[in-house]
Coordinates of N, CA, C and O in Angstrom, one line a residue:
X1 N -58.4 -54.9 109.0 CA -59.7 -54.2 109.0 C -59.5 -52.8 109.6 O -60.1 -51.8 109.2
X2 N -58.6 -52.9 110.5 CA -58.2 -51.6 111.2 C -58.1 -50.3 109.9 O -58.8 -49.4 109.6
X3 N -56.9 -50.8 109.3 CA -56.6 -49.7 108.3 C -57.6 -49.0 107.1 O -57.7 -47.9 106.6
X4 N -58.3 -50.4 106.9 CA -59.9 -50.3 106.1 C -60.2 -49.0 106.6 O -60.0 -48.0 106.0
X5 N -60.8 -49.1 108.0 CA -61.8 -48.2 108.5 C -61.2 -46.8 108.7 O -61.9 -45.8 108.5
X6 N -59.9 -46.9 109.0 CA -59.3 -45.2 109.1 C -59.0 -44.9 107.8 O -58.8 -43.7 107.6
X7 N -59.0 -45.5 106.9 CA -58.7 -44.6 105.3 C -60.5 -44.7 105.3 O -60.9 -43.5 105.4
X8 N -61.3 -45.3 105.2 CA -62.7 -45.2 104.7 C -63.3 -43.8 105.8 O -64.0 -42.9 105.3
X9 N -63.0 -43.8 107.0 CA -63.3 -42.6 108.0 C -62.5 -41.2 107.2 O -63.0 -40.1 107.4
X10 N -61.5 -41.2 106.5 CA -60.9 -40.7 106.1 C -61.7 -39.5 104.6 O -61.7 -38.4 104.2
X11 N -62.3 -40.9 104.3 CA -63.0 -40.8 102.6 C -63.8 -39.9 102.7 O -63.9 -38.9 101.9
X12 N -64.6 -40.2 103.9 CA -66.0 -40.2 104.2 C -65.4 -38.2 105.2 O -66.2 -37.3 105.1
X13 N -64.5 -38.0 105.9 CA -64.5 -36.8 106.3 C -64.3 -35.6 105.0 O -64.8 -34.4 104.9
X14 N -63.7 -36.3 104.2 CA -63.2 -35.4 103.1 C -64.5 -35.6 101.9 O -64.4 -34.6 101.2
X15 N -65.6 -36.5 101.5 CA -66.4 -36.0 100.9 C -67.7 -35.7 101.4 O -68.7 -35.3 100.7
X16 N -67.7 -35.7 102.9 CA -68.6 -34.6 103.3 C -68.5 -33.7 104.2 O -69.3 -33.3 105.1
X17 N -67.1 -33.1 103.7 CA -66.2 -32.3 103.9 C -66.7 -31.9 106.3 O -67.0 -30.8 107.0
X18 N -66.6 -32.8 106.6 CA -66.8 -33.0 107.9 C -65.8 -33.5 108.8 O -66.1 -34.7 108.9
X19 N -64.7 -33.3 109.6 CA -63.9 -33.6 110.2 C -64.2 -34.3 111.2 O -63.2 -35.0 111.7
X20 N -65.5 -34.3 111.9 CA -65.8 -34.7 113.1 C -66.5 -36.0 113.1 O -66.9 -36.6 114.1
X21 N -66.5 -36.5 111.5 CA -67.2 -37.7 111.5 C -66.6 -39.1 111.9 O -65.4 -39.3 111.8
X22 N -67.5 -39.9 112.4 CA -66.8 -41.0 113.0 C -67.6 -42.2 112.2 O -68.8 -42.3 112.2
X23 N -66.7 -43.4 111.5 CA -68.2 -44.1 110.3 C -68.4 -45.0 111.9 O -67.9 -44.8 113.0
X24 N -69.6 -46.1 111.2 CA -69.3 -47.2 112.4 C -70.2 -48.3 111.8 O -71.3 -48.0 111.2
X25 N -69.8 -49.3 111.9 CA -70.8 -50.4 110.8 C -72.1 -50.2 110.2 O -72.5 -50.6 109.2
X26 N -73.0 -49.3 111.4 CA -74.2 -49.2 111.9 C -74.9 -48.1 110.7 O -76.0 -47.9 110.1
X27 N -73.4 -47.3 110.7 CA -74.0 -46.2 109.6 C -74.5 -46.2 108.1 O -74.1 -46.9 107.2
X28 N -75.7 -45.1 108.2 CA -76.4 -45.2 106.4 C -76.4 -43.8 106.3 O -76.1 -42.9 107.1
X29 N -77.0 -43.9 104.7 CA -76.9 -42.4 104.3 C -78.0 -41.0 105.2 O -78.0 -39.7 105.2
X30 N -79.0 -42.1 106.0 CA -79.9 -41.4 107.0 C -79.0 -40.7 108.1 O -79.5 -39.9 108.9
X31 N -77.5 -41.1 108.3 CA -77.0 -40.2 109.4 C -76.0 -39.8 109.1 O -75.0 -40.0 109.7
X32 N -76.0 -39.3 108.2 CA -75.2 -38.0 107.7 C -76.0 -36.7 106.7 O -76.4 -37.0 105.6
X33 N -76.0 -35.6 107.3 CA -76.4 -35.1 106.5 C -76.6 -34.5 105.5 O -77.6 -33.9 105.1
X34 N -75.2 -34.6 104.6 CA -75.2 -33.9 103.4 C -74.7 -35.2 102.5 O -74.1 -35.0 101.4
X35 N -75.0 -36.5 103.0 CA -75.2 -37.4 102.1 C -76.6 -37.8 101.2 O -77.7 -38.3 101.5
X36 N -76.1 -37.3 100.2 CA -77.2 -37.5 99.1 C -76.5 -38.1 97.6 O -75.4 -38.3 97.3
X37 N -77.9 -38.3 96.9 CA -77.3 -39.2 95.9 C -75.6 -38.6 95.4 O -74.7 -39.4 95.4
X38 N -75.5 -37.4 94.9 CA -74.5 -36.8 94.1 C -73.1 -37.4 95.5 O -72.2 -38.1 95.1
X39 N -73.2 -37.1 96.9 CA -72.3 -37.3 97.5 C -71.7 -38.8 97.5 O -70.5 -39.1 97.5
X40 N -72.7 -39.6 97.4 CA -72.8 -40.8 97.1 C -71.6 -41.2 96.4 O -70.5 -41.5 96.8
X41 N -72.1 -41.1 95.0 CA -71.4 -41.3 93.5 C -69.6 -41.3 94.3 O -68.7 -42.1 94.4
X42 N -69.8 -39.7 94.8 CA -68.7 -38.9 94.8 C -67.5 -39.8 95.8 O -66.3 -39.8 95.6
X43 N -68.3 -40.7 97.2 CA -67.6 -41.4 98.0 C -67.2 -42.5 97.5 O -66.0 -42.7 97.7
X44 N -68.2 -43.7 96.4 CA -67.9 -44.9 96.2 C -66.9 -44.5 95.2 O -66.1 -45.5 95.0
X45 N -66.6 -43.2 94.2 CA -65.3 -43.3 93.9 C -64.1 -43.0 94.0 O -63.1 -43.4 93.3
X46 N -64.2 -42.1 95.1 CA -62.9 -41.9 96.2 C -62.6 -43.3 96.6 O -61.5 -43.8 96.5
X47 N -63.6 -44.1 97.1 CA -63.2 -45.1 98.0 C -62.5 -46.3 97.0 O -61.7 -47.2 97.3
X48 N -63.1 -46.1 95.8 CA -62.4 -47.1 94.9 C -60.7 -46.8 94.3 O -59.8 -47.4 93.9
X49 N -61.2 -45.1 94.5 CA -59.3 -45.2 94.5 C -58.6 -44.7 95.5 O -57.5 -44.3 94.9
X50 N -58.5 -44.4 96.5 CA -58.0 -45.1 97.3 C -58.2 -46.6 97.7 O -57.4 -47.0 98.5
X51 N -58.8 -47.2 97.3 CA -58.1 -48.7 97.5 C -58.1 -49.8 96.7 O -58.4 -50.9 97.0
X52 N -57.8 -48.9 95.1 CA -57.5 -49.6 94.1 C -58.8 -50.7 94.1 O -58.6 -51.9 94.5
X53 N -60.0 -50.5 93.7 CA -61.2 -51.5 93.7 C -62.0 -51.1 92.8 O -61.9 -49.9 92.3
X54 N -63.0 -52.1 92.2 CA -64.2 -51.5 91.4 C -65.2 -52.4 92.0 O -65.0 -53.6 92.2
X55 N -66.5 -51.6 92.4 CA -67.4 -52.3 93.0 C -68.2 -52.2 91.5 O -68.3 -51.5 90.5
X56 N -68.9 -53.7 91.9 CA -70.5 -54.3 90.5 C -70.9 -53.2 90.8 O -70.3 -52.5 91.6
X57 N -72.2 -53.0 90.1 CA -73.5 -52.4 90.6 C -74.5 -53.4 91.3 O -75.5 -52.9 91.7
X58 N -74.2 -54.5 91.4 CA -74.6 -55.5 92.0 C -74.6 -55.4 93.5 O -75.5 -55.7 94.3
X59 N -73.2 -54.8 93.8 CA -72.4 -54.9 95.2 C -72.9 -53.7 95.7 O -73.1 -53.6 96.9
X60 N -73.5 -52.6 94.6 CA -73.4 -51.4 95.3 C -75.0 -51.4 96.1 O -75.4 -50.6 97.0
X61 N -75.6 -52.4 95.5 CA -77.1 -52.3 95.5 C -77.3 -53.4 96.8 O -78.2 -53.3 97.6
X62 N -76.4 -54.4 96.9 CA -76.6 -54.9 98.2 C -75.9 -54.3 99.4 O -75.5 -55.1 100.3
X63 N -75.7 -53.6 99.5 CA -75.0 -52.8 100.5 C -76.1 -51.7 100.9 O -76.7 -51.0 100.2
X64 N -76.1 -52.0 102.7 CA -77.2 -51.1 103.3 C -76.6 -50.5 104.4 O -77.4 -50.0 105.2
X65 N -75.0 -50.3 104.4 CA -74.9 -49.8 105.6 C -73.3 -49.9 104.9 O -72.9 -50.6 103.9
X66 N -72.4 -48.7 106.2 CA -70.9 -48.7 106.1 C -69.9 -50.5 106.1 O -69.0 -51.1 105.6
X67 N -71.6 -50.7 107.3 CA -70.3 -52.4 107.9 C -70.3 -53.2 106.1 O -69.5 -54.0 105.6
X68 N -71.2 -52.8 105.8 CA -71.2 -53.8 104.1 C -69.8 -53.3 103.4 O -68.9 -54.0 103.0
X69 N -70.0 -52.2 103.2 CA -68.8 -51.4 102.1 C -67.9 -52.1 102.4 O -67.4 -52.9 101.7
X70 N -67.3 -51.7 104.2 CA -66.1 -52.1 104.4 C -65.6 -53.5 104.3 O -64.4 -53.8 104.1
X71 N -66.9 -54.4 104.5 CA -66.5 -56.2 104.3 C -66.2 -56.2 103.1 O -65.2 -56.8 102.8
X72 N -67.1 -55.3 101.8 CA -66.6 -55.9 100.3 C -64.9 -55.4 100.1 O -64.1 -56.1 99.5
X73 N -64.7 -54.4 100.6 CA -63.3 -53.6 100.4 C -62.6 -54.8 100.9 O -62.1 -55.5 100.0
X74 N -62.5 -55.1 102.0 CA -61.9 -56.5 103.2 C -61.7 -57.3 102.0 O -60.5 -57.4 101.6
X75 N -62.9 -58.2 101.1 CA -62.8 -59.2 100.6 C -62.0 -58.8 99.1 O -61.0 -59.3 98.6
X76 N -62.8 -57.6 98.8 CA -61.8 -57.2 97.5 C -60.5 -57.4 97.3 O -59.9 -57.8 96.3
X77 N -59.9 -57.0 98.9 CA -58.3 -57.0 99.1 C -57.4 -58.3 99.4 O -56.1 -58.3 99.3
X78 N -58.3 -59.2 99.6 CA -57.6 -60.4 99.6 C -57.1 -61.1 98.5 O -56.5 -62.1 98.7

């Protein structure tokens, strides 16, 4: 899970172009602020290639927070 979160911290510095960001399970699109829908789009497809995944639209819609993403990535990978 370790590696999960530093490539996903990774994703997430580079599509909102913010270096100082730190994710944390806890996080939604309310605490960051230049996450908006277009950024959105823009993260779940970086995130899918870097780690070779395709999320449903099912997955994307029960997901309310970072700790969600990162569990489905976790489970994807197994």
């Amino acid at each position: 899970m370790e590696e999960i979160i530093a490539k996903t911290n990774d994703i997430f510095r580079d599509v909102f172009d913010d270096k100082s960001i730190e994710i944390t399970r806890e996080m939604t699109a309310n605490d960051v602020d230049k996450w908006d829908s277009l950024t959105h789009l823009t993260m779940i497809a970086k995130t899918e290639e870097v780690f070779g995944v395709k999320f449903k639209l099912k997955e994307l819609v029960k997901m309310k927070n970072v700790g969600d993403m990162l569990d489905k990535i976790q489970e994807k990978l197994q």
